[in-house]
Structure formats: structure tokens, C-alpha cells
Amino acid sequence: MRSQKISQGFAMTTAIAASALLLTACGPSQPQSQTTTSPATGQASQSPTGTASTPPPASSAPASSTPASPAPGTTAAGEPGLCKAAGLTAATDASGGGAAGSVYMKLNLTNKGSDPCILRGYAGVSLVADAAGAPIGAPATRDDSAGVVDVLLAPGQTGTAVLRYTQARNYQGCMVVDAAGYRIYPPEDTDSLFIPKPTTACSNAEITLLSIGAFQPA
């Protein structure tokens, strides 16, 4: 009888323990918290090791060079020089005709030397009282209707430019004086030539009677 009660008590205790274990296993699980792992304190950050930079190799390509243009008043190496007054003769040809009180002439410069030379640009032209006299009135203005070109003059050859003369008496304010002819300065030259051609001029410099074009081949 006593042993039967002990057996029943043990069985009940075992059943209670089993029930408690079953309840624990079936209970809700605790949520997991999301954590962020930070680098450990004191851990040195790794940076790229500095390396000495190597300069790029010098370019072996030759530097481009642009041929220099001749300075004003000069010619390129190997070319004939500019024509100078000492090697020229000067003359005018009035075959250009006239219009509205103006006369159009050809100013001709001829190479009298033994070497070729180049005429480039505009002559300086003035009316003068005599071969050695000072200019009268205003010098010729430039007429750029014909472009500047190099005119190569072999010995005996001629370059020509259009010279226009306007009658002095066309201007009411003109102080009329006599002129003996024209003083001609070849382009880029300080020496001059004289062409005897009596005409009238205006001594007041604000009146311009002359214009000159660029030299062209004759």
C-alpha cells in the first residue's frame, strides 16, 4: 500500500515536470537585435602607401616652327632686294584719261640696274616747286582698290601704279601755286626721284589733289 502511494507520487511529479518543460519549449522566442559592427577602437586605418611620382618622359617630337615673315621693308632670304631710287627711272603716262576734273596717269618705275629687284606697295608722291624743292600742299593719299603684290623687276622691266591728279582750280578755297613736277619716293625708300611736269597745286595742306595706287606688273 505504501509502495503504491510512492509510485503514484513519483509519476505525478514526473508528469508536472514534463508539462513545465513542454510549456517552456513552446513559448515565444526573444527577437534578435540588429547590430552594426564598428571598427575596433585603436585599429589603424590602412591608407595607400605614398609612392614617389615619376615625371613623364620628355617628348621626342621636334617643336613645330613657323617660318618668320620678312619684316616690313625687307625680303625673304634668297629673294631680290627692294627696288631703290638709285636703281630706278621714273616717268608718267597720261594715257589713263580723265574724268570730272581729274587726270589719271600711270606712274612707271623702271629697273635701270643690272640686278632684279622687287616693288612692293605704294610710292610716296608730292607736287614740288622744283627738283630740289619742298613738297607743296598735301601728299598723295593711298588708293587701295588694287591689292599689294610683289612686282619683280628684272633689269629693264617696269612696274606701274595709278596716279590721279585733280585740277587745283576745282577747289574754291585752293591757294593756287605753280608746281614744277612730282617728287616720287619708291616704296620703303627715303631717297626720291623727280619727274618734271609743270602743273598747278594748292599750297594749303587741307586740300588733297593726288592719290596713288599700289604697284602692279606693267
XYZ file of C-alpha atoms in Angstrom:
218
model
C 0.000 0.000 0.000
C 2.795 2.378 0.960
C 4.831 1.474 -2.125
C 1.818 2.127 -4.347
C 1.483 5.724 -2.994
C 5.161 6.390 -3.579
C 4.837 5.196 -7.162
C 1.809 7.394 -7.753
C 3.594 10.425 -6.262
C 6.654 9.894 -8.442
C 4.524 9.569 -11.524
C 2.697 12.794 -10.730
C 5.951 14.668 -10.125
C 7.334 13.413 -13.413
C 4.188 14.497 -15.251
C 4.333 18.001 -13.752
C 7.996 18.369 -14.725
C 7.290 17.204 -18.236
C 4.437 19.683 -18.568
C 6.655 22.553 -17.402
C 9.352 21.608 -19.906
C 6.807 21.444 -22.708
C 5.459 24.922 -21.873
C 8.951 26.389 -21.904
C 9.761 24.920 -25.294
C 6.548 26.239 -26.848
C 6.855 29.831 -25.505
C 7.576 32.832 -27.830
C 11.262 33.346 -28.758
C 13.002 36.665 -27.951
C 13.642 38.933 -31.036
C 17.269 39.352 -32.194
C 18.584 42.901 -32.175
C 20.435 44.091 -35.420
C 23.858 45.374 -34.561
C 26.370 47.266 -36.638
C 29.961 46.259 -36.275
C 32.232 49.255 -35.946
C 35.960 49.069 -36.484
C 37.734 48.202 -33.263
C 38.873 51.251 -31.319
C 42.546 51.927 -31.899
C 42.722 49.969 -35.135
C 44.802 51.968 -37.577
C 43.099 52.707 -40.860
C 45.052 51.473 -43.790
C 45.839 54.128 -46.415
C 47.737 53.627 -49.654
C 51.429 53.919 -49.117
C 52.739 57.107 -50.813
C 54.964 56.434 -53.785
C 57.308 58.902 -55.469
C 55.839 60.203 -58.721
C 57.902 59.688 -61.838
C 57.864 62.645 -64.276
C 56.693 61.759 -67.771
C 59.485 61.288 -70.270
C 60.332 64.334 -72.348
C 58.645 64.358 -75.716
C 60.959 63.380 -78.507
C 58.796 65.080 -81.135
C 60.511 68.170 -82.600
C 58.894 71.502 -81.762
C 56.951 72.900 -84.673
C 58.431 76.040 -86.151
C 56.631 78.620 -88.268
C 58.747 80.398 -90.856
C 59.145 84.029 -89.899
C 57.651 86.547 -92.301
C 60.016 89.188 -93.651
C 59.926 92.418 -91.698
C 58.431 95.442 -93.464
C 60.951 96.875 -95.917
C 62.841 93.585 -96.295
C 62.593 90.440 -98.415
C 62.974 86.775 -97.510
C 66.431 85.224 -97.641
C 67.424 84.409 -101.203
C 64.958 86.846 -102.800
C 65.975 90.021 -104.633
C 66.022 93.181 -102.542
C 63.526 96.010 -102.736
C 63.956 98.473 -105.586
C 65.672 101.714 -104.556
C 65.605 105.158 -106.139
C 69.254 104.932 -107.206
C 68.453 101.937 -109.413
C 65.230 103.252 -110.958
C 63.975 105.721 -113.513
C 60.543 107.359 -113.162
C 58.035 108.612 -115.710
C 54.320 109.259 -116.072
C 51.993 108.154 -118.830
C 48.781 110.165 -119.137
C 47.035 107.562 -121.290
C 44.716 106.743 -118.373
C 42.361 109.562 -119.407
C 40.408 111.874 -117.127
C 37.010 112.419 -115.556
C 35.251 115.152 -113.562
C 38.268 117.429 -113.399
C 40.750 114.627 -112.667
C 43.564 113.183 -114.752
C 44.521 109.509 -114.397
C 48.132 108.694 -115.157
C 50.377 105.673 -114.896
C 53.378 106.170 -112.657
C 56.074 103.913 -114.127
C 59.250 102.884 -112.311
C 61.817 101.024 -114.415
C 64.761 98.985 -113.170
C 67.884 100.538 -114.695
C 70.296 98.364 -112.714
C 71.934 95.045 -113.512
C 70.171 93.001 -110.798
C 66.489 92.176 -110.305
C 64.580 93.967 -107.547
C 61.083 93.995 -106.065
C 58.496 96.786 -105.970
C 56.030 96.257 -103.130
C 53.267 98.644 -102.102
C 52.821 102.378 -102.594
C 55.084 105.192 -103.700
C 55.156 108.479 -101.847
C 54.121 111.250 -104.251
C 54.066 115.034 -103.824
C 53.954 118.107 -106.028
C 57.087 120.265 -105.712
C 58.200 123.731 -106.810
C 61.443 122.419 -108.354
C 63.688 119.359 -108.437
C 65.190 120.117 -105.022
C 62.200 121.955 -103.547
C 59.943 121.129 -100.629
C 56.563 119.459 -101.221
C 53.594 121.700 -101.992
C 50.343 121.010 -100.192
C 49.205 117.531 -99.169
C 50.952 114.345 -100.338
C 49.067 111.702 -102.290
C 46.597 109.516 -100.420
C 46.602 105.759 -100.973
C 44.014 104.127 -103.222
C 43.688 100.508 -102.064
C 41.404 99.338 -104.874
C 44.312 97.255 -106.211
C 45.923 94.898 -103.697
C 49.577 94.979 -102.715
C 51.666 92.406 -104.598
C 55.364 91.802 -105.099
C 56.365 93.097 -108.536
C 59.637 91.510 -109.614
C 61.573 93.773 -111.960
C 64.315 92.197 -113.995
C 66.775 94.718 -115.469
C 64.838 96.926 -117.895
C 61.391 95.899 -116.626
C 58.751 98.311 -115.336
C 56.204 98.365 -112.529
C 53.201 100.670 -112.744
C 50.768 102.350 -110.339
C 47.710 104.523 -110.999
C 48.318 108.192 -110.121
C 45.332 110.551 -110.068
C 45.704 114.330 -110.192
C 42.680 116.570 -109.515
C 42.710 120.054 -111.041
C 43.654 122.603 -108.371
C 41.109 125.138 -109.544
C 38.286 122.713 -108.818
C 38.543 123.815 -105.176
C 37.251 127.288 -104.291
C 39.453 127.520 -101.233
C 42.622 126.487 -103.084
C 45.605 128.838 -102.834
C 46.895 128.167 -106.335
C 50.654 127.993 -106.904
C 52.796 126.650 -109.725
C 54.425 123.250 -109.377
C 57.401 122.103 -111.423
C 56.558 118.430 -111.223
C 56.339 115.373 -108.955
C 58.645 114.026 -106.274
C 58.487 110.226 -106.137
C 59.630 108.046 -103.234
C 59.752 104.333 -104.160
C 58.097 102.048 -101.587
C 60.096 101.746 -98.340
C 62.734 104.224 -99.554
C 63.853 107.586 -98.196
C 65.544 108.683 -101.421
C 63.447 110.167 -104.190
C 63.154 110.749 -107.919
C 61.902 113.870 -109.701
C 59.552 113.889 -112.680
C 59.408 117.312 -114.380
C 55.782 118.050 -115.243
C 54.621 121.659 -114.790
C 51.145 121.940 -113.309
C 49.232 123.836 -110.629
C 48.974 122.927 -106.958
C 47.186 124.052 -103.795
C 49.574 125.312 -101.155
C 47.035 124.730 -98.348
C 47.627 121.232 -96.955
C 43.973 120.533 -96.153
C 43.247 120.118 -99.869
C 44.385 116.821 -101.406
C 44.925 116.742 -105.154
C 46.721 113.390 -105.553
C 46.028 109.696 -104.957
C 48.283 106.726 -105.715
C 47.591 103.007 -106.098
C 49.791 100.016 -105.294
C 52.348 98.936 -107.882
C 51.336 96.209 -110.320
C 53.169 94.474 -113.159
C 53.182 96.657 -116.272
